[in-house]
PDB file of C-alpha atoms in Angstrom:
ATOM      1  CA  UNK I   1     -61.650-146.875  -9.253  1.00 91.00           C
ATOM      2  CA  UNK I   2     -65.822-146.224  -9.833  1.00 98.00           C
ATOM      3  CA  UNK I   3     -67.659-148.505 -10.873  1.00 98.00           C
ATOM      4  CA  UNK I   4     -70.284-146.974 -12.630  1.00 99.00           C
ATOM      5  CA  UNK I   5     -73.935-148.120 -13.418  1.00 99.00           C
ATOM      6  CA  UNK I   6     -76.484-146.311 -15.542  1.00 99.00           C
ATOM      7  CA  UNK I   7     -79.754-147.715 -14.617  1.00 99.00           C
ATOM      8  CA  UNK I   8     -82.744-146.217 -17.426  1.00 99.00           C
ATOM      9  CA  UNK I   9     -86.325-146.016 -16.517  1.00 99.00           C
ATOM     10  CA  UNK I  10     -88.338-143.789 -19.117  1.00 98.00           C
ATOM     11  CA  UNK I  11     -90.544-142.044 -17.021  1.00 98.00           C
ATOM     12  CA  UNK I  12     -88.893-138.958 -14.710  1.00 97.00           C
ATOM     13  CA  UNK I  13     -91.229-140.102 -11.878  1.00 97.00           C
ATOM     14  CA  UNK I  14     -90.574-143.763 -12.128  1.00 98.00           C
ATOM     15  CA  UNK I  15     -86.982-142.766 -11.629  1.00 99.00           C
ATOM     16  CA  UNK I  16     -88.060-140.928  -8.392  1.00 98.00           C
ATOM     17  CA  UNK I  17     -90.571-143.729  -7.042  1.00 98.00           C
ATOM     18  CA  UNK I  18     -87.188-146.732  -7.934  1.00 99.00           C
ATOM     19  CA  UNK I  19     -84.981-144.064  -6.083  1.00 99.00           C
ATOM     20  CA  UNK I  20     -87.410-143.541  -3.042  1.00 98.00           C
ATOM     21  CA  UNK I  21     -88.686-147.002  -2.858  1.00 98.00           C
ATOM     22  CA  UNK I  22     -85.917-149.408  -4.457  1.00 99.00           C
ATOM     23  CA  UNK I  23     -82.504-148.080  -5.021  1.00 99.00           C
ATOM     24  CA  UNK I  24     -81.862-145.976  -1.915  1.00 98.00           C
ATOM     25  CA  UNK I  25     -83.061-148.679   0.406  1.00 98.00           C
ATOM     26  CA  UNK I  26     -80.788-151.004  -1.037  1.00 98.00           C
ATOM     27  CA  UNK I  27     -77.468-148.988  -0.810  1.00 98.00           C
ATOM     28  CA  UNK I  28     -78.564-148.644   3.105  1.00 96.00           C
ATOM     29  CA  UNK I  29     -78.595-152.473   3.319  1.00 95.00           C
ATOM     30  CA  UNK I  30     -75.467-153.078   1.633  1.00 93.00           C
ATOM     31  CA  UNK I  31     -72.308-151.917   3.010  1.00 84.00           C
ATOM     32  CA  UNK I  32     -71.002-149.872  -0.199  1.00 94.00           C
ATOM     33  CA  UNK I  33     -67.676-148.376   1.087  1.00 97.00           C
ATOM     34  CA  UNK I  34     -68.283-145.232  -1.244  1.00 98.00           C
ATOM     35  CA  UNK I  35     -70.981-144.171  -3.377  1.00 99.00           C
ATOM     36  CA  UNK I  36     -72.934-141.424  -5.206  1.00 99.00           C
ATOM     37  CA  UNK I  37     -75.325-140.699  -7.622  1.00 99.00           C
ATOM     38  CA  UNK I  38     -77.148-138.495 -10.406  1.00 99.00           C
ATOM     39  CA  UNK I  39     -79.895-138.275 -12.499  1.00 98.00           C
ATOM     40  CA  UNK I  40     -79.571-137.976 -16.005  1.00 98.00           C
ATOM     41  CA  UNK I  41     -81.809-137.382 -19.286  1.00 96.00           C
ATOM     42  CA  UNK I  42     -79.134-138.586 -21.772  1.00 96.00           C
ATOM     43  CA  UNK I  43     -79.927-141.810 -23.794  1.00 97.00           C
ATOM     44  CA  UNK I  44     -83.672-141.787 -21.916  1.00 97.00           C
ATOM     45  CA  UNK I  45     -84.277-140.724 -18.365  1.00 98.00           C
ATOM     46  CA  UNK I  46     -81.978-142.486 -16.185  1.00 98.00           C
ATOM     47  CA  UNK I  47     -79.864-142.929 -12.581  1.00 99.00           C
ATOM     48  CA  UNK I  48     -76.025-142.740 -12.900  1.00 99.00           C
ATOM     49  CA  UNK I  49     -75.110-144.785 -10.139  1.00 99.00           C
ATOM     50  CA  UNK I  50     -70.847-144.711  -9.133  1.00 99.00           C
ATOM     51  CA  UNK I  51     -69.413-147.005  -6.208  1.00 99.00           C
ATOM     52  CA  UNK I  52     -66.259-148.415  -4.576  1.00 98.00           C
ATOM     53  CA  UNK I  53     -66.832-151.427  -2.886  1.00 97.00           C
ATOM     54  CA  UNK I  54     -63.674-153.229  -1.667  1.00 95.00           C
ATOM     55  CA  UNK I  55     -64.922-156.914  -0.862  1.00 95.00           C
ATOM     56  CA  UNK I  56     -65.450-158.808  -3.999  1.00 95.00           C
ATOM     57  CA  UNK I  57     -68.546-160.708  -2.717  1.00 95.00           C
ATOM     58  CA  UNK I  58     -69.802-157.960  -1.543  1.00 94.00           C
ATOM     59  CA  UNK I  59     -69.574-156.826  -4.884  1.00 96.00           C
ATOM     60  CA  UNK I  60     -71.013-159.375  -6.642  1.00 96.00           C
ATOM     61  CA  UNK I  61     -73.988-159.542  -4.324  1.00 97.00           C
ATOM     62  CA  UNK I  62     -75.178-156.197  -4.599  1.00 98.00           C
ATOM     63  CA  UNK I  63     -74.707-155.909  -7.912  1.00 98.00           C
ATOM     64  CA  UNK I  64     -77.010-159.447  -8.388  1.00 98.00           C
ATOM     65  CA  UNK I  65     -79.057-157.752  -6.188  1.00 98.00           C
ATOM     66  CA  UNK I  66     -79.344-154.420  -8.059  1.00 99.00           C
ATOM     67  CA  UNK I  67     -80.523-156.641 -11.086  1.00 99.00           C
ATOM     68  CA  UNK I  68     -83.300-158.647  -9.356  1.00 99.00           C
ATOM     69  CA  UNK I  69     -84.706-155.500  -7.901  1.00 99.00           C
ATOM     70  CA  UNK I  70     -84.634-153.824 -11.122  1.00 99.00           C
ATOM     71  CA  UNK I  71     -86.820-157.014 -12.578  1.00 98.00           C
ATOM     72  CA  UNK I  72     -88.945-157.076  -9.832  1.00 98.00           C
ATOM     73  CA  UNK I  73     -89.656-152.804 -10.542  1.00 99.00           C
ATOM     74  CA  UNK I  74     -90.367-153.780 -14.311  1.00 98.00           C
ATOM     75  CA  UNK I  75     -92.664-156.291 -13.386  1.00 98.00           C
ATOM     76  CA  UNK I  76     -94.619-154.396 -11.158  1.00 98.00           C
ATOM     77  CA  UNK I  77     -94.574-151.926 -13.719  1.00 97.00           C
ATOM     78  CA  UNK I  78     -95.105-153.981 -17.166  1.00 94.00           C
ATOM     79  CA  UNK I  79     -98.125-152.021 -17.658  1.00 95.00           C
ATOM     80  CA  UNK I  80     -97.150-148.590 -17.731  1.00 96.00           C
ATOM     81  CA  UNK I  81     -97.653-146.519 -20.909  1.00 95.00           C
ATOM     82  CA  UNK I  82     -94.160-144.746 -21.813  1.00 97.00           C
ATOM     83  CA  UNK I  83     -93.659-142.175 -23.763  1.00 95.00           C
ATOM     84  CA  UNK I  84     -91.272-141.948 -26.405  1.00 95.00           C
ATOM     85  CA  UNK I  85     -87.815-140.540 -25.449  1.00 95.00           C
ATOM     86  CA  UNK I  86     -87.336-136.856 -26.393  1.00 93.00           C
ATOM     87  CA  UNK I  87     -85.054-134.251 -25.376  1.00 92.00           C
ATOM     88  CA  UNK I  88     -85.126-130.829 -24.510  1.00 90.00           C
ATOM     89  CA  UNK I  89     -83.101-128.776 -27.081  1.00 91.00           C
ATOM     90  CA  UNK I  90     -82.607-126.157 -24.248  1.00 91.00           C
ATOM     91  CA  UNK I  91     -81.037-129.098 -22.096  1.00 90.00           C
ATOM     92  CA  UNK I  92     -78.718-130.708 -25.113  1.00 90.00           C
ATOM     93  CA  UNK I  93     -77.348-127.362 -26.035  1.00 90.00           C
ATOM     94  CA  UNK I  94     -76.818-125.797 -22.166  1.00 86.00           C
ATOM     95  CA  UNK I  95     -74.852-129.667 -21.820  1.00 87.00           C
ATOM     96  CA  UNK I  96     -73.411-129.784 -24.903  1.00 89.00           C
ATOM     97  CA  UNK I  97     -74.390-132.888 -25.803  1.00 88.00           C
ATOM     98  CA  UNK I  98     -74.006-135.560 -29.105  1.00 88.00           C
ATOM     99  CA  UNK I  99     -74.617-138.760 -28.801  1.00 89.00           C
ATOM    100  CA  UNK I 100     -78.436-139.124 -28.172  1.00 92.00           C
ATOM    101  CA  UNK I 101     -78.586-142.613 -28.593  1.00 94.00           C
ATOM    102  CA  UNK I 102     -81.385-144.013 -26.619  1.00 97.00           C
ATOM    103  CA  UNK I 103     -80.820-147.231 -24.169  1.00 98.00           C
ATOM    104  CA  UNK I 104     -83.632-149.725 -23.589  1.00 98.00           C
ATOM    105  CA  UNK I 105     -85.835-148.604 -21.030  1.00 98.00           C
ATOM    106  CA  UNK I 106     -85.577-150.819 -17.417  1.00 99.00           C
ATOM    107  CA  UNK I 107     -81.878-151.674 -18.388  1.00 99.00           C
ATOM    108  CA  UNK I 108     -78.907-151.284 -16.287  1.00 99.00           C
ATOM    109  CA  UNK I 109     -75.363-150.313 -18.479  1.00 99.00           C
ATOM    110  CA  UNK I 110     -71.981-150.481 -17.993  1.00 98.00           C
ATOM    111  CA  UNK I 111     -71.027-146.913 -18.885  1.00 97.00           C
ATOM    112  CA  UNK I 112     -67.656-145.316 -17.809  1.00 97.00           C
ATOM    113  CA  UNK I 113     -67.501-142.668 -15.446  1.00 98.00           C
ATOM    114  CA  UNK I 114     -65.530-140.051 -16.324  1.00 96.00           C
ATOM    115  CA  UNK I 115     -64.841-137.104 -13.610  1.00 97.00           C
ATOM    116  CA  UNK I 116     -65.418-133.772 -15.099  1.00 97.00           C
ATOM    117  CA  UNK I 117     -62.032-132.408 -14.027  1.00 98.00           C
ATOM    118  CA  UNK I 118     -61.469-128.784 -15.280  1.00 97.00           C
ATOM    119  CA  UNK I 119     -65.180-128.382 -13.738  1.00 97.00           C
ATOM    120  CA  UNK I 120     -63.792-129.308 -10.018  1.00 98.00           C
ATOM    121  CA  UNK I 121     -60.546-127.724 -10.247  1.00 98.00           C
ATOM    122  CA  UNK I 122     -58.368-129.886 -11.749  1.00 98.00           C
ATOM    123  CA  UNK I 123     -56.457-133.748 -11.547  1.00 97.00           C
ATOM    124  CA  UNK I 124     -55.755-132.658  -7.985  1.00 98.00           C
ATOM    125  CA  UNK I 125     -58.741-131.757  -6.555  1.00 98.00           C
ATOM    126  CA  UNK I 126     -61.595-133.463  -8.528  1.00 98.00           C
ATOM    127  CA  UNK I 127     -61.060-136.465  -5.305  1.00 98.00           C
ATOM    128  CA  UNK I 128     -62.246-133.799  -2.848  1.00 99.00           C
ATOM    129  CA  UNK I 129     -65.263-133.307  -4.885  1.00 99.00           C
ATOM    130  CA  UNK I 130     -65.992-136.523  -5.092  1.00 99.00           C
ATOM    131  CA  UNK I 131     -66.187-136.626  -1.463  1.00 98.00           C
ATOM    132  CA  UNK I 132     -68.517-134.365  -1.028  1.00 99.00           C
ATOM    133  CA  UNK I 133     -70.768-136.209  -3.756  1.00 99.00           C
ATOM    134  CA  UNK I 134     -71.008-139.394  -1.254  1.00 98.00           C
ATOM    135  CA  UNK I 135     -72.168-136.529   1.205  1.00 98.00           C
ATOM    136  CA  UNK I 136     -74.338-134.983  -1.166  1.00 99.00           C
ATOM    137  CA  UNK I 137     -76.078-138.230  -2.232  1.00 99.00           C
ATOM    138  CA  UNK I 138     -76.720-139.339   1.653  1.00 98.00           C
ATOM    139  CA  UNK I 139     -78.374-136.347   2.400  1.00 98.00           C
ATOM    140  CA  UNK I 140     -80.425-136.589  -0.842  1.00 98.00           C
ATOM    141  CA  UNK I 141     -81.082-140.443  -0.442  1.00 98.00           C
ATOM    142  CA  UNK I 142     -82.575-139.347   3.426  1.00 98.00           C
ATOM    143  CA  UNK I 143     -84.727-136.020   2.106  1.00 98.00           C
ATOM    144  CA  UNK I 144     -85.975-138.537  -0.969  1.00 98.00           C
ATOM    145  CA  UNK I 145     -87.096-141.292   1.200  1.00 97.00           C
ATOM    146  CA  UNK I 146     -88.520-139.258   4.402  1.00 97.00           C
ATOM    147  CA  UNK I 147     -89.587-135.843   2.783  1.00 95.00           C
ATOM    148  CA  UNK I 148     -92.412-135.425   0.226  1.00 90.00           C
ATOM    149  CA  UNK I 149     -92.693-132.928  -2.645  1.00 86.00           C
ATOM    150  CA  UNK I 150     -93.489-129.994  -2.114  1.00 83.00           C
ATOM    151  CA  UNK I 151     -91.052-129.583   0.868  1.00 90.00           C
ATOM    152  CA  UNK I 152     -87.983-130.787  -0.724  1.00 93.00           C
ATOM    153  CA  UNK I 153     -88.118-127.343  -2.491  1.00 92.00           C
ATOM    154  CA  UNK I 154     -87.775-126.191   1.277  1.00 93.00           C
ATOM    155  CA  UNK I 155     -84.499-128.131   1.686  1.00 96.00           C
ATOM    156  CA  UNK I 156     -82.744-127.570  -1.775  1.00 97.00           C
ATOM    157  CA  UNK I 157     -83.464-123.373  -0.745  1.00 97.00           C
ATOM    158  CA  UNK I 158     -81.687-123.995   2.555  1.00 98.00           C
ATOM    159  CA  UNK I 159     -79.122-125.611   1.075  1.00 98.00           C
ATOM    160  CA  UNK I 160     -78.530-122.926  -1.316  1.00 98.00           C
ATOM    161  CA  UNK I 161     -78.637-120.008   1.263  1.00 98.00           C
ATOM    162  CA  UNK I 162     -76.346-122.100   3.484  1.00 98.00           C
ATOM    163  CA  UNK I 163     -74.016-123.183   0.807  1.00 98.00           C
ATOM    164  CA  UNK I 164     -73.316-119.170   0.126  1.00 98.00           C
ATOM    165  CA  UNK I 165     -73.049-118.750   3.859  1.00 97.00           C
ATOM    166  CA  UNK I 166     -70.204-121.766   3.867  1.00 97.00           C
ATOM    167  CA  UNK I 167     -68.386-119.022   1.175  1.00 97.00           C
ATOM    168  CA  UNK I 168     -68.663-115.922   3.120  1.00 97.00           C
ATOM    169  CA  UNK I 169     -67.145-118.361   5.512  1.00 97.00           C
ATOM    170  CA  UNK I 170     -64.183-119.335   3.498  1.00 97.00           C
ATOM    171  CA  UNK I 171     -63.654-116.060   1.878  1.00 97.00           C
ATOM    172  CA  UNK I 172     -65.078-116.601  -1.408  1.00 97.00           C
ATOM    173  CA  UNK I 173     -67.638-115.355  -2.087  1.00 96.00           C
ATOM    174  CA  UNK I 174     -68.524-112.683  -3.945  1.00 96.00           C
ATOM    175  CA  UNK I 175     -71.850-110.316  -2.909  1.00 96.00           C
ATOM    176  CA  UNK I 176     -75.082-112.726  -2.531  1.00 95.00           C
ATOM    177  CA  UNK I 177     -76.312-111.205  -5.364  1.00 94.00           C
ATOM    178  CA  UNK I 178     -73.530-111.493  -7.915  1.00 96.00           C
ATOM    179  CA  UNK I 179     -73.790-115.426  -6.125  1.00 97.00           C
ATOM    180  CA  UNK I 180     -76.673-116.615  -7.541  1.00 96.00           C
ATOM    181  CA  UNK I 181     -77.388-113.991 -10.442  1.00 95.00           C
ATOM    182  CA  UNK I 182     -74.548-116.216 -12.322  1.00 95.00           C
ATOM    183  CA  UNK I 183     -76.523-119.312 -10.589  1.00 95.00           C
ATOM    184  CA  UNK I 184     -79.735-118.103 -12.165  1.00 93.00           C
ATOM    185  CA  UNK I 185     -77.971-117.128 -15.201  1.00 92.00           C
ATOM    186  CA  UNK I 186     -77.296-120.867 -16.305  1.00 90.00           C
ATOM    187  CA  UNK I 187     -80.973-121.375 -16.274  1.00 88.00           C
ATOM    188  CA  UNK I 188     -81.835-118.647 -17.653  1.00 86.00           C
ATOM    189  CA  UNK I 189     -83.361-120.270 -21.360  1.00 85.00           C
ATOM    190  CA  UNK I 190     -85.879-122.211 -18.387  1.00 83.00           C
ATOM    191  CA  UNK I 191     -88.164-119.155 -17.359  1.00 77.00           C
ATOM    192  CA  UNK I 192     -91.430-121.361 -17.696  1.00 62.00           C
ATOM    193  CA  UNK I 193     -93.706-120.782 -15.390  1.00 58.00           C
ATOM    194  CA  UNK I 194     -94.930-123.843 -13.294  1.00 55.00           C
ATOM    195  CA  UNK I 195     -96.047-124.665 -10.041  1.00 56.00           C
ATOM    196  CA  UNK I 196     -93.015-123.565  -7.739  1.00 58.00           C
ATOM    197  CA  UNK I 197     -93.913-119.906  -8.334  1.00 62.00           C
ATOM    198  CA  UNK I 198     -97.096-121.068  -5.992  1.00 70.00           C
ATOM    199  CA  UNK I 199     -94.756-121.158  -3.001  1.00 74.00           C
ATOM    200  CA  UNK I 200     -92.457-117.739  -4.189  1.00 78.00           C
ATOM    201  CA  UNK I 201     -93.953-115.959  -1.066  1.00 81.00           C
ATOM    202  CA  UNK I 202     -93.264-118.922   1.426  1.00 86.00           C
ATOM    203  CA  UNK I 203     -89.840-119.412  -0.326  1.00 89.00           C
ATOM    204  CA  UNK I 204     -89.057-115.429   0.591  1.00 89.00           C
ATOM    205  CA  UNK I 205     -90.198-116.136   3.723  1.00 91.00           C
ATOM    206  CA  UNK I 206     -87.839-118.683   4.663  1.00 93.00           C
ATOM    207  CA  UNK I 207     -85.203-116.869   3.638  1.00 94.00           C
ATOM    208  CA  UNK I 208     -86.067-114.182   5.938  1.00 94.00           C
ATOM    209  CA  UNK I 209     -86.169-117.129   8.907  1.00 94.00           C
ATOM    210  CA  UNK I 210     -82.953-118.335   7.226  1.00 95.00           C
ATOM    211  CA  UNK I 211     -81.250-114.904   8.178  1.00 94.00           C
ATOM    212  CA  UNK I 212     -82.372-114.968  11.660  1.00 93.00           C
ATOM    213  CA  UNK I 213     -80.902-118.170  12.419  1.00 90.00           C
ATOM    214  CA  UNK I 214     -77.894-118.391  14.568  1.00 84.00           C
ATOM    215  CA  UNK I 215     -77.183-122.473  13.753  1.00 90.00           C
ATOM    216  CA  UNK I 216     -76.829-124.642  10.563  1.00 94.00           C
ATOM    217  CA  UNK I 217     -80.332-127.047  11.351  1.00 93.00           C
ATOM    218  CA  UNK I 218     -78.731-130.375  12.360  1.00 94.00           C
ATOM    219  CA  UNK I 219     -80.300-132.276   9.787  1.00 94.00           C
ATOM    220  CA  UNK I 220     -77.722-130.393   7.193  1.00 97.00           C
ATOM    221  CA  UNK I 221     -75.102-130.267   9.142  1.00 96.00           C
ATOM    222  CA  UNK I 222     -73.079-133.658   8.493  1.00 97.00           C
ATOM    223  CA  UNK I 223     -73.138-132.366   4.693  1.00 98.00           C
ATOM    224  CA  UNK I 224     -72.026-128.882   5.507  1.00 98.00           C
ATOM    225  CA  UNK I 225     -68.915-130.271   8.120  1.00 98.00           C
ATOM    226  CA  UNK I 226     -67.520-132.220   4.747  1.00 98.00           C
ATOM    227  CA  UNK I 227     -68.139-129.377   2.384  1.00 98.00           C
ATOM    228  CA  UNK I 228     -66.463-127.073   4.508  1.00 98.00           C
ATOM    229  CA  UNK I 229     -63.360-129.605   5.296  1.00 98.00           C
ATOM    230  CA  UNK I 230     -63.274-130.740   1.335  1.00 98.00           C
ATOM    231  CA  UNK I 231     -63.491-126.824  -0.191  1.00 98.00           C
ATOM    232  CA  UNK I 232     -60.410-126.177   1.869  1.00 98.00           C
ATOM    233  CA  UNK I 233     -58.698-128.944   0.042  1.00 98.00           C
ATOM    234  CA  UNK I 234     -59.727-128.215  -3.128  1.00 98.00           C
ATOM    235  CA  UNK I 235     -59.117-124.389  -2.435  1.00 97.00           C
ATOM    236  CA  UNK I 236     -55.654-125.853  -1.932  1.00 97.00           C
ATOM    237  CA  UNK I 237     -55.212-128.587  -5.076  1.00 98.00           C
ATOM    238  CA  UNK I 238     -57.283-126.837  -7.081  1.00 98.00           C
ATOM    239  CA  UNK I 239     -55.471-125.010 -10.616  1.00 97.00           C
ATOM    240  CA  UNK I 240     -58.212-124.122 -12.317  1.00 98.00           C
ATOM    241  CA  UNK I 241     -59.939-120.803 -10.936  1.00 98.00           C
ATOM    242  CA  UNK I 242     -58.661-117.857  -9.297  1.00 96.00           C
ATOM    243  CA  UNK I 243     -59.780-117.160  -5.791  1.00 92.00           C
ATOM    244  CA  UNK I 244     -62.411-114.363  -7.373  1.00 95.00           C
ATOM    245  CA  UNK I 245     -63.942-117.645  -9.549  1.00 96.00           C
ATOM    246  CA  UNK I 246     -63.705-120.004  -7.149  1.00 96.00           C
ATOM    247  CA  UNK I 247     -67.413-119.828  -6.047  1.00 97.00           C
ATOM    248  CA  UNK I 248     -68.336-121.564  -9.265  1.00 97.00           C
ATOM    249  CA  UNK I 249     -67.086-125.196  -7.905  1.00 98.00           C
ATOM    250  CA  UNK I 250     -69.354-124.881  -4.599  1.00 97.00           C
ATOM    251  CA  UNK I 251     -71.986-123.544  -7.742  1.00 97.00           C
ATOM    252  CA  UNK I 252     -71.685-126.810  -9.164  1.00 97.00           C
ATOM    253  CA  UNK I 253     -72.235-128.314  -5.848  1.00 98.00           C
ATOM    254  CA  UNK I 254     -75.332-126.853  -5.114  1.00 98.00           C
ATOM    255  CA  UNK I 255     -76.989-127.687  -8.674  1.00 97.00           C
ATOM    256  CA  UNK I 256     -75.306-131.790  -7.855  1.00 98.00           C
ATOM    257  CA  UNK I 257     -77.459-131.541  -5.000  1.00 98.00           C
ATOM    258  CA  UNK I 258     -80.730-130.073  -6.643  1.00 98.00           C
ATOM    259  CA  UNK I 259     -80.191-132.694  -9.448  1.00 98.00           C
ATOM    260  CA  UNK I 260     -80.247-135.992  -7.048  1.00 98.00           C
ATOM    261  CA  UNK I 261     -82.964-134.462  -5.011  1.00 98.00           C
ATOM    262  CA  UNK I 262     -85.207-134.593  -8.799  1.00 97.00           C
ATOM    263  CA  UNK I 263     -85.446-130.466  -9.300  1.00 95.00           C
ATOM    264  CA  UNK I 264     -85.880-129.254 -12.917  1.00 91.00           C
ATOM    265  CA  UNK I 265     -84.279-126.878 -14.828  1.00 89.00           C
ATOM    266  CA  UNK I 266     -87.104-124.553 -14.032  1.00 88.00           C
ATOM    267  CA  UNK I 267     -87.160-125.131 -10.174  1.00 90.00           C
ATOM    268  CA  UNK I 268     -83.510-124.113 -10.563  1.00 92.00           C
ATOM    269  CA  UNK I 269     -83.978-120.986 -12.206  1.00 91.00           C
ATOM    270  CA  UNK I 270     -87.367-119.639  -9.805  1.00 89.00           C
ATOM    271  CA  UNK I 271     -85.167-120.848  -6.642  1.00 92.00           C
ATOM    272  CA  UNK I 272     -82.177-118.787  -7.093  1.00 93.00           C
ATOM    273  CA  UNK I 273     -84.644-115.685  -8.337  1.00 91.00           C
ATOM    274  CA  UNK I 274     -85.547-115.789  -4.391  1.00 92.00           C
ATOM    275  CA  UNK I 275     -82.060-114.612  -3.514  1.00 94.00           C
ATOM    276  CA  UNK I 276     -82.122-111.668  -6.094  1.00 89.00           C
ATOM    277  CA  UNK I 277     -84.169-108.240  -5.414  1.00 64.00           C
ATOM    278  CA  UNK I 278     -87.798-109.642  -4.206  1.00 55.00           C
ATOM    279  CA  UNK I 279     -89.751-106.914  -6.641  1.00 41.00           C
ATOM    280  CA  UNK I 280     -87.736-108.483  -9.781  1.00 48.00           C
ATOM    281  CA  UNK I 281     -89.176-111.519  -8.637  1.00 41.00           C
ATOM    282  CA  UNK I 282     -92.515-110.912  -7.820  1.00 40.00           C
ATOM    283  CA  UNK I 283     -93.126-109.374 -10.913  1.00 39.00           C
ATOM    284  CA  UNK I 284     -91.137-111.973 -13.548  1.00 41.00           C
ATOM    285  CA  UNK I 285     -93.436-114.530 -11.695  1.00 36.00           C
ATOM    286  CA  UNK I 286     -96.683-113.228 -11.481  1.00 30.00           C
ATOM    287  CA  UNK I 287     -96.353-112.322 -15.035  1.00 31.00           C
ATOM    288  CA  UNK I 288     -96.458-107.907 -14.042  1.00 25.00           C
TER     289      UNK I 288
END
């Protein structure tokens, strides 16, 4: 069973600097037998943090540990002028969302995770998933703590071109375009215009040196091994989707990924416009 930690810090990039200079570090130093996490807006900008860890002490160490380093960030910290918690009525209705209660800022809760199931295929198959989250969240904890804005951009796009490759691969997927038109679709209420549509040319560039490639770079390809091994098992547990849907799983995958490595809505929604026709593009960004 998870046990599952929401730690809140009311500031987006607070949650990135704790991640990148406080969090991450720690899971490396303690030997968590499984882990993953997200980042969430619900109840005030937060970390979901979910973990198996066998050894009791073990347990009880890190999670005394987790605390104390979660003082030691408010102290340093004490002085920083928060805003109020709001949410995005864009975000709330695309999730679905009720309870906005907000939890006190630099807290850690005991909140229960609870798999969404029907989302990875079913009772079956939502372990495989789960999997590939603990591979997900190591290759976002190494990007976060070795790779500054603005090239994790650069990564989350080669994920996402690679991630449709890995479904060609597995027969799949559909065309690239039908791919990550229903991507950009579930983003598309977040066409604001912001500072990724600086990079649009370098972004269609790489996809041009993506194409050319013969190799998955090694840096990604841990990740990629377990999402090809743990598709195949949910392609086989899975009783949700047909083989024409079931694409939208490795969809969800690719936004998990964009979510721990801290891209917005918006980042979402200009990345996957890449992938479409390159005139669409050009001209939706540069405001034509």
């Amino acid at each position: 069973m998870w046990t599952s930690k929401h730690i809140f810090i009311h500031d987006y990039k607070l949650v990135d600097v704790f991640l990148q200079e406080n969090l991450l570090p720690l899971i490396n130093r303690c030997a968590l037998d499984k882990w993953f996490f997200i980042r969430y807006w619900q109840g005030g900008p937060h970390i979901r943090l979910r973990y198996k860890i066998k050894e009791l002490q073990v347990k009880h160490d890190f999670e005394k540990e987790l605390e104390d380093t979660l003082r030691d960030f408010q102290l340093e910290y004490q002085n920083e002028k928060f805003s109020e918690v709001s949410y995005d009525d864009r975000v709330v209705q695309l999730e679905g969302v009720k309870d906005l209660k907000v939890y006190p800022n630099f807290s850690i809760q005991d909140i229960l995770y609870v798999p969404e199931v029907a989302r990875y295929g079913g009772e079956e198959a939502v372990s495989f998933s789960e999997e590939l989250f603990s591979y997900s969240s190591e290759l976002a904890s190494y990007v976060i703590q070795e790779i500054a804005w603005p090239k994790r951009y650069i990564i989350a796009f080669d994920v996402m071109f690679y991630s449709y490759k890995m479904a060609e691969k597995l027969g799949i997927a559909p065309a690239r375009e039908v791919f990550f038109s229903n991507y950009n679709q579930v983003w598309s209420s977040f066409k604001d215009r912001e500072e990724l549509s600086k990079i649009q040319g370098l972004l269609q560039t790489r996809l041009e040196q993506l194409e050319n490639k013969e190799s998955i770079p090694k840096v990604y390809k841990k990740y990629f091994e377990s999402m090809e091994n743990n598709l195949k098992l949910i392609m086989e547990h899975q009783n949700v989707y047909t083989k024409e849907t079931m694409y939208y799983i490795l969809i969800s995958h690719i936004h998990m990924l964009n979510n721990r490595l801290g891209l917005s809505p918006q980042n979402e929604y200009l990345l996957s416009r890449v992938f479409l026709k390159k005139g669409d593009y050009s001209n939706e960004v540069m405001g034509l």
